[in-house]
């Protein structure tokens, strides 16, 4: 009996030594040292999902398109769901090929007031793609057909590639209000970043998980897995626990596709009148039922009165809706 206890203590001691060495090695990188806390790095190097809430479970859902969705509930507040193998091998390969052949890949920087090329809170290369791009369209359609969110009301897709020591330090996707002049009316017309979808195209060999520090939760998705979480509740108040980060890459390379879904015009989302907060069940419990047609199949052009840019010859402004152009 005593030898088992001693062996367990020795195992824990050795694990702490290994984790400590990994953290020390990561902190040798100044970008990581200046933007990460040691406690968050400890989470990254010791991935775990604490299933203490009985509402957290796994199930398989059949959508109206007869698609089997393997769903894993990871958090209720905020809603955090993992869809296993959401993207197939063909989809992932096409995305990888597009990224590697493109000459429009750029270093990605932190947006907003901190935006600057010398800000190293995010170290990654990225490629922005519109939904109609051939490699992205299957993902767009699968989200639109199977989830209770409309990807037409979202920003463009962003493919991100993280090499060794690549990372995205803890941050919120939920934005502070922006003026029309700053973002050409995007915030005013489409609303805030209500939810984030993250498709893992290629996981790193070591590191690269998605950590939610306030939940003490680290998700290490596999290739093709889709993470979906809410950045705000149904009152559009920021979800405090949606703070998240992309853990540093210790070995290998990570590639993922991000999609920030905006809050306005999400008429497909089921939200109960008795609650001011979305729950996992509200999100997907009607996946297998018939769905009404979304208000927009494609992203509408931002009207001029909201700050959108229009050529005079294209803008009718007659109030009949004919001046809403579709860009996808």
mmCIF file of C-alpha atoms in Angstrom:
data_model
loop_
_atom_site.group_PDB
_atom_site.id
_atom_site.type_symbol
_atom_site.label_atom_id
_atom_site.label_comp_id
_atom_site.label_asym_id
_atom_site.label_seq_id
_atom_site.Cartn_x
_atom_site.Cartn_y
_atom_site.Cartn_z
ATOM 1 C CA UNK A 1 0.000 0.000 0.000
ATOM 2 C CA UNK A 2 2.762 2.420 0.973
ATOM 3 C CA UNK A 3 4.796 1.721 -2.140
ATOM 4 C CA UNK A 4 1.785 2.654 -4.305
ATOM 5 C CA UNK A 5 1.487 5.966 -2.458
ATOM 6 C CA UNK A 6 5.211 6.627 -2.871
ATOM 7 C CA UNK A 7 5.034 5.754 -6.573
ATOM 8 C CA UNK A 8 2.108 8.146 -7.077
ATOM 9 C CA UNK A 9 3.966 10.951 -5.316
ATOM 10 C CA UNK A 10 7.063 10.256 -7.409
ATOM 11 C CA UNK A 11 5.002 10.415 -10.609
ATOM 12 C CA UNK A 12 3.530 13.789 -9.614
ATOM 13 C CA UNK A 13 7.008 15.052 -8.750
ATOM 14 C CA UNK A 14 8.409 14.002 -12.131
ATOM 15 C CA UNK A 15 5.447 15.553 -13.970
ATOM 16 C CA UNK A 16 6.042 18.874 -12.195
ATOM 17 C CA UNK A 17 9.713 18.769 -13.197
ATOM 18 C CA UNK A 18 8.864 18.102 -16.855
ATOM 19 C CA UNK A 19 6.187 20.817 -16.943
ATOM 20 C CA UNK A 20 8.529 23.256 -15.201
ATOM 21 C CA UNK A 21 11.243 22.621 -17.779
ATOM 22 C CA UNK A 22 8.794 23.157 -20.642
ATOM 23 C CA UNK A 23 7.585 26.445 -19.165
ATOM 24 C CA UNK A 24 11.129 27.681 -18.581
ATOM 25 C CA UNK A 25 11.917 26.901 -22.204
ATOM 26 C CA UNK A 26 8.826 28.793 -23.421
ATOM 27 C CA UNK A 27 9.675 31.829 -21.290
ATOM 28 C CA UNK A 28 13.026 32.111 -23.045
ATOM 29 C CA UNK A 29 11.000 33.527 -25.939
ATOM 30 C CA UNK A 30 10.480 37.249 -25.241
ATOM 31 C CA UNK A 31 7.156 37.430 -27.106
ATOM 32 C CA UNK A 32 5.732 34.721 -24.856
ATOM 33 C CA UNK A 33 7.380 36.095 -21.718
ATOM 34 C CA UNK A 34 5.882 39.558 -22.294
ATOM 35 C CA UNK A 35 2.318 38.424 -23.049
ATOM 36 C CA UNK A 36 1.669 35.269 -20.996
ATOM 37 C CA UNK A 37 1.401 34.565 -17.281
ATOM 38 C CA UNK A 38 3.104 31.519 -15.842
ATOM 39 C CA UNK A 39 -0.216 30.175 -14.544
ATOM 40 C CA UNK A 40 -1.705 30.214 -18.057
ATOM 41 C CA UNK A 41 1.356 28.446 -19.454
ATOM 42 C CA UNK A 42 0.961 25.781 -16.769
ATOM 43 C CA UNK A 43 -2.545 25.156 -18.103
ATOM 44 C CA UNK A 44 -1.221 24.967 -21.666
ATOM 45 C CA UNK A 45 1.428 22.404 -20.800
ATOM 46 C CA UNK A 46 -0.965 20.247 -18.787
ATOM 47 C CA UNK A 47 -4.153 20.020 -20.913
ATOM 48 C CA UNK A 48 -7.224 18.877 -19.045
ATOM 49 C CA UNK A 49 -10.979 19.168 -19.235
ATOM 50 C CA UNK A 50 -12.596 19.113 -15.762
ATOM 51 C CA UNK A 51 -15.963 17.400 -16.163
ATOM 52 C CA UNK A 52 -17.560 18.390 -12.875
ATOM 53 C CA UNK A 53 -20.861 19.662 -14.290
ATOM 54 C CA UNK A 54 -23.380 16.841 -14.925
ATOM 55 C CA UNK A 55 -24.804 18.839 -17.854
ATOM 56 C CA UNK A 56 -21.532 18.352 -19.738
ATOM 57 C CA UNK A 57 -21.657 15.241 -21.870
ATOM 58 C CA UNK A 58 -21.260 13.884 -25.404
ATOM 59 C CA UNK A 59 -23.928 12.870 -27.898
ATOM 60 C CA UNK A 60 -24.489 12.253 -31.600
ATOM 61 C CA UNK A 61 -27.052 14.457 -33.350
ATOM 62 C CA UNK A 62 -28.633 13.797 -36.752
ATOM 63 C CA UNK A 63 -29.302 17.014 -38.671
ATOM 64 C CA UNK A 64 -32.091 17.529 -41.199
ATOM 65 C CA UNK A 65 -29.473 16.944 -43.907
ATOM 66 C CA UNK A 66 -28.827 13.511 -42.365
ATOM 67 C CA UNK A 67 -25.398 14.616 -41.195
ATOM 68 C CA UNK A 68 -24.120 12.911 -38.054
ATOM 69 C CA UNK A 69 -22.651 15.464 -35.659
ATOM 70 C CA UNK A 70 -20.591 14.175 -32.743
ATOM 71 C CA UNK A 71 -21.074 16.867 -30.120
ATOM 72 C CA UNK A 72 -19.090 17.393 -26.929
ATOM 73 C CA UNK A 73 -20.367 19.968 -24.420
ATOM 74 C CA UNK A 74 -17.374 21.568 -22.700
ATOM 75 C CA UNK A 75 -18.938 24.550 -20.932
ATOM 76 C CA UNK A 76 -22.377 25.988 -20.246
ATOM 77 C CA UNK A 77 -21.302 29.519 -19.317
ATOM 78 C CA UNK A 78 -20.191 30.498 -21.816
ATOM 79 C CA UNK A 79 -21.477 27.984 -24.320
ATOM 80 C CA UNK A 80 -18.471 25.999 -25.562
ATOM 81 C CA UNK A 81 -19.020 23.050 -27.897
ATOM 82 C CA UNK A 82 -16.647 20.754 -29.745
ATOM 83 C CA UNK A 83 -17.861 19.095 -32.951
ATOM 84 C CA UNK A 84 -15.647 16.105 -33.669
ATOM 85 C CA UNK A 85 -14.538 15.614 -37.307
ATOM 86 C CA UNK A 86 -16.717 18.480 -38.539
ATOM 87 C CA UNK A 87 -14.359 18.967 -41.489
ATOM 88 C CA UNK A 88 -13.473 15.995 -43.686
ATOM 89 C CA UNK A 89 -10.040 15.213 -45.144
ATOM 90 C CA UNK A 90 -10.859 16.729 -48.533
ATOM 91 C CA UNK A 91 -11.959 20.011 -46.954
ATOM 92 C CA UNK A 92 -8.818 20.215 -44.826
ATOM 93 C CA UNK A 93 -6.508 19.399 -47.736
ATOM 94 C CA UNK A 94 -8.085 22.073 -49.952
ATOM 95 C CA UNK A 95 -7.652 24.689 -47.217
ATOM 96 C CA UNK A 96 -4.001 23.728 -46.713
ATOM 97 C CA UNK A 97 -3.286 23.869 -50.443
ATOM 98 C CA UNK A 98 -4.925 27.283 -50.769
ATOM 99 C CA UNK A 99 -2.827 28.695 -47.950
ATOM 100 C CA UNK A 100 0.472 27.276 -49.172
ATOM 101 C CA UNK A 101 -0.017 28.430 -52.763
ATOM 102 C CA UNK A 102 -1.267 31.930 -51.934
ATOM 103 C CA UNK A 103 0.944 35.002 -52.262
ATOM 104 C CA UNK A 104 -1.412 37.015 -50.020
ATOM 105 C CA UNK A 105 -0.384 35.458 -46.694
ATOM 106 C CA UNK A 106 0.522 38.152 -44.162
ATOM 107 C CA UNK A 107 1.738 38.352 -40.591
ATOM 108 C CA UNK A 108 -1.253 38.870 -38.309
ATOM 109 C CA UNK A 109 -1.250 41.534 -35.616
ATOM 110 C CA UNK A 110 -3.515 42.362 -32.697
ATOM 111 C CA UNK A 111 -6.451 44.563 -33.718
ATOM 112 C CA UNK A 112 -7.714 47.727 -32.075
ATOM 113 C CA UNK A 113 -5.788 50.213 -29.977
ATOM 114 C CA UNK A 114 -2.898 47.792 -29.490
ATOM 115 C CA UNK A 115 -2.560 47.090 -33.194
ATOM 116 C CA UNK A 116 1.055 47.442 -34.249
ATOM 117 C CA UNK A 117 3.613 45.357 -36.064
ATOM 118 C CA UNK A 118 5.792 45.307 -32.949
ATOM 119 C CA UNK A 119 2.995 43.971 -30.729
ATOM 120 C CA UNK A 120 3.685 40.271 -30.368
ATOM 121 C CA UNK A 121 0.531 39.143 -28.564
ATOM 122 C CA UNK A 122 -0.185 37.106 -31.684
ATOM 123 C CA UNK A 123 2.567 35.434 -33.674
ATOM 124 C CA UNK A 124 1.028 33.802 -36.734
ATOM 125 C CA UNK A 125 0.672 34.101 -40.492
ATOM 126 C CA UNK A 126 -2.806 34.528 -41.914
ATOM 127 C CA UNK A 127 -4.848 34.541 -45.098
ATOM 128 C CA UNK A 128 -8.287 36.180 -45.291
ATOM 129 C CA UNK A 129 -10.806 34.470 -47.575
ATOM 130 C CA UNK A 130 -14.364 35.342 -48.555
ATOM 131 C CA UNK A 131 -17.038 32.641 -48.129
ATOM 132 C CA UNK A 132 -17.397 32.031 -51.869
ATOM 133 C CA UNK A 133 -13.774 30.846 -52.178
ATOM 134 C CA UNK A 134 -13.783 27.279 -53.479
ATOM 135 C CA UNK A 135 -11.844 25.839 -50.530
ATOM 136 C CA UNK A 136 -14.001 27.618 -47.919
ATOM 137 C CA UNK A 137 -17.477 27.210 -49.435
ATOM 138 C CA UNK A 138 -17.990 23.620 -48.124
ATOM 139 C CA UNK A 139 -17.249 24.799 -44.576
ATOM 140 C CA UNK A 140 -19.564 27.797 -44.988
ATOM 141 C CA UNK A 141 -22.412 25.580 -46.195
ATOM 142 C CA UNK A 142 -21.928 22.969 -43.476
ATOM 143 C CA UNK A 143 -22.086 25.612 -40.739
ATOM 144 C CA UNK A 144 -25.129 27.231 -42.356
ATOM 145 C CA UNK A 145 -26.976 23.940 -42.790
ATOM 146 C CA UNK A 146 -26.243 22.310 -39.448
ATOM 147 C CA UNK A 147 -25.775 24.933 -36.737
ATOM 148 C CA UNK A 148 -28.138 27.481 -35.240
ATOM 149 C CA UNK A 149 -25.958 30.326 -36.470
ATOM 150 C CA UNK A 150 -25.794 31.970 -39.886
ATOM 151 C CA UNK A 151 -22.189 32.307 -41.170
ATOM 152 C CA UNK A 152 -23.377 34.830 -43.763
ATOM 153 C CA UNK A 153 -23.518 37.362 -40.924
ATOM 154 C CA UNK A 154 -19.849 37.141 -40.112
ATOM 155 C CA UNK A 155 -16.450 38.444 -41.041
ATOM 156 C CA UNK A 156 -14.412 36.743 -43.733
ATOM 157 C CA UNK A 157 -12.726 33.462 -42.870
ATOM 158 C CA UNK A 158 -9.150 33.693 -41.604
ATOM 159 C CA UNK A 159 -6.707 30.820 -42.104
ATOM 160 C CA UNK A 160 -3.978 30.990 -39.461
ATOM 161 C CA UNK A 161 -0.663 29.147 -39.395
ATOM 162 C CA UNK A 162 1.405 28.943 -36.221
ATOM 163 C CA UNK A 163 5.010 27.725 -36.337
ATOM 164 C CA UNK A 164 7.239 26.962 -33.342
ATOM 165 C CA UNK A 165 6.666 29.544 -30.568
ATOM 166 C CA UNK A 166 3.676 30.859 -32.507
ATOM 167 C CA UNK A 167 0.841 31.788 -30.163
ATOM 168 C CA UNK A 168 -2.077 34.103 -29.454
ATOM 169 C CA UNK A 169 -1.979 35.467 -25.897
ATOM 170 C CA UNK A 170 -5.163 35.549 -23.727
ATOM 171 C CA UNK A 171 -7.790 37.905 -25.134
ATOM 172 C CA UNK A 172 -11.506 38.446 -25.715
ATOM 173 C CA UNK A 173 -13.061 38.277 -29.182
ATOM 174 C CA UNK A 174 -15.957 40.450 -27.971
ATOM 175 C CA UNK A 175 -15.115 43.963 -29.150
ATOM 176 C CA UNK A 176 -15.425 47.378 -27.596
ATOM 177 C CA UNK A 177 -17.866 49.593 -29.564
ATOM 178 C CA UNK A 178 -16.351 50.976 -32.756
ATOM 179 C CA UNK A 179 -17.198 54.160 -34.618
ATOM 180 C CA UNK A 180 -18.525 54.085 -38.177
ATOM 181 C CA UNK A 181 -15.370 55.809 -39.375
ATOM 182 C CA UNK A 182 -13.173 53.109 -37.832
ATOM 183 C CA UNK A 183 -14.756 50.015 -39.392
ATOM 184 C CA UNK A 184 -17.009 51.401 -42.174
ATOM 185 C CA UNK A 185 -20.178 50.562 -40.268
ATOM 186 C CA UNK A 186 -19.458 46.895 -39.535
ATOM 187 C CA UNK A 187 -20.049 47.158 -35.793
ATOM 188 C CA UNK A 188 -23.090 49.413 -36.166
ATOM 189 C CA UNK A 189 -24.833 47.248 -38.766
ATOM 190 C CA UNK A 190 -23.772 43.663 -38.045
ATOM 191 C CA UNK A 191 -23.231 43.943 -34.288
ATOM 192 C CA UNK A 192 -20.522 42.522 -32.074
ATOM 193 C CA UNK A 193 -18.651 39.235 -32.322
ATOM 194 C CA UNK A 194 -21.341 37.123 -30.690
ATOM 195 C CA UNK A 195 -19.622 33.784 -31.301
ATOM 196 C CA UNK A 196 -16.396 32.297 -32.616
ATOM 197 C CA UNK A 197 -15.986 29.162 -34.722
ATOM 198 C CA UNK A 198 -12.525 27.601 -34.966
ATOM 199 C CA UNK A 199 -11.814 24.703 -37.330
ATOM 200 C CA UNK A 200 -8.574 22.830 -36.682
ATOM 201 C CA UNK A 201 -6.957 22.007 -40.015
ATOM 202 C CA UNK A 202 -3.699 20.636 -38.616
ATOM 203 C CA UNK A 203 -2.860 20.314 -34.905
ATOM 204 C CA UNK A 204 0.659 20.831 -33.597
ATOM 205 C CA UNK A 205 2.651 17.845 -32.373
ATOM 206 C CA UNK A 206 3.169 19.475 -28.965
ATOM 207 C CA UNK A 207 1.332 22.554 -27.698
ATOM 208 C CA UNK A 208 -1.118 24.684 -29.642
ATOM 209 C CA UNK A 209 -4.231 23.895 -27.631
ATOM 210 C CA UNK A 210 -6.989 26.433 -26.990
ATOM 211 C CA UNK A 211 -7.005 27.511 -23.355
ATOM 212 C CA UNK A 212 -9.820 29.208 -21.435
ATOM 213 C CA UNK A 213 -7.983 30.479 -18.324
ATOM 214 C CA UNK A 214 -11.059 31.484 -16.313
ATOM 215 C CA UNK A 215 -12.481 27.990 -16.796
ATOM 216 C CA UNK A 216 -9.098 26.334 -16.160
ATOM 217 C CA UNK A 217 -9.844 24.376 -19.306
ATOM 218 C CA UNK A 218 -7.611 23.449 -22.238
ATOM 219 C CA UNK A 219 -8.993 21.891 -25.413
ATOM 220 C CA UNK A 220 -6.600 19.990 -27.665
ATOM 221 C CA UNK A 221 -8.729 19.379 -30.785
ATOM 222 C CA UNK A 222 -7.785 16.984 -33.549
ATOM 223 C CA UNK A 223 -7.723 17.633 -37.287
ATOM 224 C CA UNK A 224 -11.219 18.446 -38.540
ATOM 225 C CA UNK A 225 -12.650 19.323 -35.124
ATOM 226 C CA UNK A 226 -14.678 22.527 -34.835
ATOM 227 C CA UNK A 227 -14.795 24.550 -31.620
ATOM 228 C CA UNK A 228 -17.720 26.920 -31.177
ATOM 229 C CA UNK A 229 -18.083 29.301 -28.265
ATOM 230 C CA UNK A 230 -20.117 32.377 -27.379
ATOM 231 C CA UNK A 231 -18.361 35.646 -26.605
ATOM 232 C CA UNK A 232 -21.524 37.347 -25.322
ATOM 233 C CA UNK A 233 -24.836 36.431 -23.760
ATOM 234 C CA UNK A 234 -28.180 37.226 -25.385
ATOM 235 C CA UNK A 235 -28.061 40.743 -23.900
ATOM 236 C CA UNK A 236 -24.782 41.248 -25.792
ATOM 237 C CA UNK A 237 -22.896 41.534 -22.521
ATOM 238 C CA UNK A 238 -19.392 40.110 -22.632
ATOM 239 C CA UNK A 239 -19.001 36.585 -21.302
ATOM 240 C CA UNK A 240 -16.249 36.935 -18.705
ATOM 241 C CA UNK A 241 -15.272 33.287 -19.060
ATOM 242 C CA UNK A 242 -14.846 33.558 -22.830
ATOM 243 C CA UNK A 243 -11.282 34.790 -22.277
ATOM 244 C CA UNK A 244 -9.175 32.422 -24.366
ATOM 245 C CA UNK A 245 -5.808 31.976 -26.038
ATOM 246 C CA UNK A 246 -3.902 29.883 -28.546
ATOM 247 C CA UNK A 247 -1.199 28.054 -26.575
ATOM 248 C CA UNK A 248 2.394 28.370 -27.826
ATOM 249 C CA UNK A 249 3.573 25.785 -30.341
ATOM 250 C CA UNK A 250 6.338 23.673 -28.834
ATOM 251 C CA UNK A 251 6.780 21.240 -31.721
ATOM 252 C CA UNK A 252 5.322 21.020 -35.206
ATOM 253 C CA UNK A 253 2.921 23.399 -36.913
ATOM 254 C CA UNK A 254 -0.706 24.324 -36.314
ATOM 255 C CA UNK A 255 -3.182 25.520 -38.925
ATOM 256 C CA UNK A 256 -6.736 26.618 -38.167
ATOM 257 C CA UNK A 257 -9.625 28.580 -39.684
ATOM 258 C CA UNK A 258 -11.309 31.275 -37.586
ATOM 259 C CA UNK A 259 -14.750 32.736 -38.189
ATOM 260 C CA UNK A 260 -16.147 35.562 -36.061
ATOM 261 C CA UNK A 261 -19.948 35.541 -36.226
ATOM 262 C CA UNK A 262 -21.716 38.844 -35.654
ATOM 263 C CA UNK A 263 -24.805 39.181 -33.468
ATOM 264 C CA UNK A 264 -27.348 41.004 -35.647
ATOM 265 C CA UNK A 265 -29.686 39.162 -38.054
ATOM 266 C CA UNK A 266 -29.052 35.803 -36.368
ATOM 267 C CA UNK A 267 -32.718 34.913 -36.757
ATOM 268 C CA UNK A 268 -31.937 31.185 -36.851
ATOM 269 C CA UNK A 269 -30.674 31.169 -33.283
ATOM 270 C CA UNK A 270 -33.139 29.737 -30.814
ATOM 271 C CA UNK A 271 -33.213 31.874 -27.683
ATOM 272 C CA UNK A 272 -35.767 31.150 -24.919
ATOM 273 C CA UNK A 273 -37.878 34.016 -23.630
ATOM 274 C CA UNK A 274 -37.502 32.819 -20.050
ATOM 275 C CA UNK A 275 -33.728 33.204 -20.029
ATOM 276 C CA UNK A 276 -31.334 36.010 -20.877
ATOM 277 C CA UNK A 277 -28.511 33.571 -21.530
ATOM 278 C CA UNK A 278 -27.842 31.063 -24.274
ATOM 279 C CA UNK A 279 -27.228 27.471 -23.250
ATOM 280 C CA UNK A 280 -25.797 24.529 -25.108
ATOM 281 C CA UNK A 281 -29.244 23.011 -25.383
ATOM 282 C CA UNK A 282 -30.712 26.186 -26.851
ATOM 283 C CA UNK A 283 -27.946 26.112 -29.442
ATOM 284 C CA UNK A 284 -28.386 22.677 -30.948
ATOM 285 C CA UNK A 285 -31.426 20.869 -29.534
ATOM 286 C CA UNK A 286 -33.350 21.589 -32.751
ATOM 287 C CA UNK A 287 -30.572 20.483 -35.099
ATOM 288 C CA UNK A 288 -32.609 17.566 -36.368
ATOM 289 C CA UNK A 289 -35.794 19.565 -36.897
ATOM 290 C CA UNK A 290 -36.907 21.534 -39.928
ATOM 291 C CA UNK A 291 -35.396 25.003 -39.990
ATOM 292 C CA UNK A 292 -36.872 28.167 -41.403
ATOM 293 C CA UNK A 293 -34.995 29.878 -44.204
ATOM 294 C CA UNK A 294 -32.494 32.423 -42.844
ATOM 295 C CA UNK A 295 -33.084 36.106 -43.464
ATOM 296 C CA UNK A 296 -29.853 36.298 -45.454
ATOM 297 C CA UNK A 297 -28.231 33.481 -47.423
ATOM 298 C CA UNK A 298 -25.300 35.772 -48.132
ATOM 299 C CA UNK A 299 -23.816 38.757 -46.362
ATOM 300 C CA UNK A 300 -25.720 41.963 -47.228
ATOM 301 C CA UNK A 301 -23.956 45.150 -48.212
ATOM 302 C CA UNK A 302 -23.844 47.679 -45.377
ATOM 303 C CA UNK A 303 -26.323 50.503 -46.160
ATOM 304 C CA UNK A 304 -24.903 53.966 -46.660
ATOM 305 C CA UNK A 305 -26.653 55.325 -43.566
ATOM 306 C CA UNK A 306 -24.706 52.815 -41.462
ATOM 307 C CA UNK A 307 -21.396 53.868 -42.952
ATOM 308 C CA UNK A 308 -21.201 51.477 -45.893
ATOM 309 C CA UNK A 309 -19.452 52.555 -49.076
ATOM 310 C CA UNK A 310 -21.527 52.746 -52.268
ATOM 311 C CA UNK A 311 -20.958 53.995 -55.781
ATOM 312 C CA UNK A 312 -23.711 56.498 -56.552
ATOM 313 C CA UNK A 313 -24.819 54.539 -59.608
ATOM 314 C CA UNK A 314 -25.392 51.439 -57.445
ATOM 315 C CA UNK A 315 -27.338 53.109 -54.642
ATOM 316 C CA UNK A 316 -31.099 53.472 -55.170
ATOM 317 C CA UNK A 317 -32.066 54.637 -51.681
ATOM 318 C CA UNK A 318 -35.738 54.210 -52.561
ATOM 319 C CA UNK A 319 -36.670 52.253 -49.473
ATOM 320 C CA UNK A 320 -37.744 49.106 -51.310
ATOM 321 C CA UNK A 321 -34.719 47.049 -50.277
ATOM 322 C CA UNK A 322 -33.330 46.838 -53.800
ATOM 323 C CA UNK A 323 -30.199 48.643 -52.676
ATOM 324 C CA UNK A 324 -29.120 45.697 -50.534
ATOM 325 C CA UNK A 325 -26.382 44.045 -52.555
ATOM 326 C CA UNK A 326 -25.144 40.552 -51.832
ATOM 327 C CA UNK A 327 -21.406 40.160 -51.807
ATOM 328 C CA UNK A 328 -21.084 36.358 -51.593
#
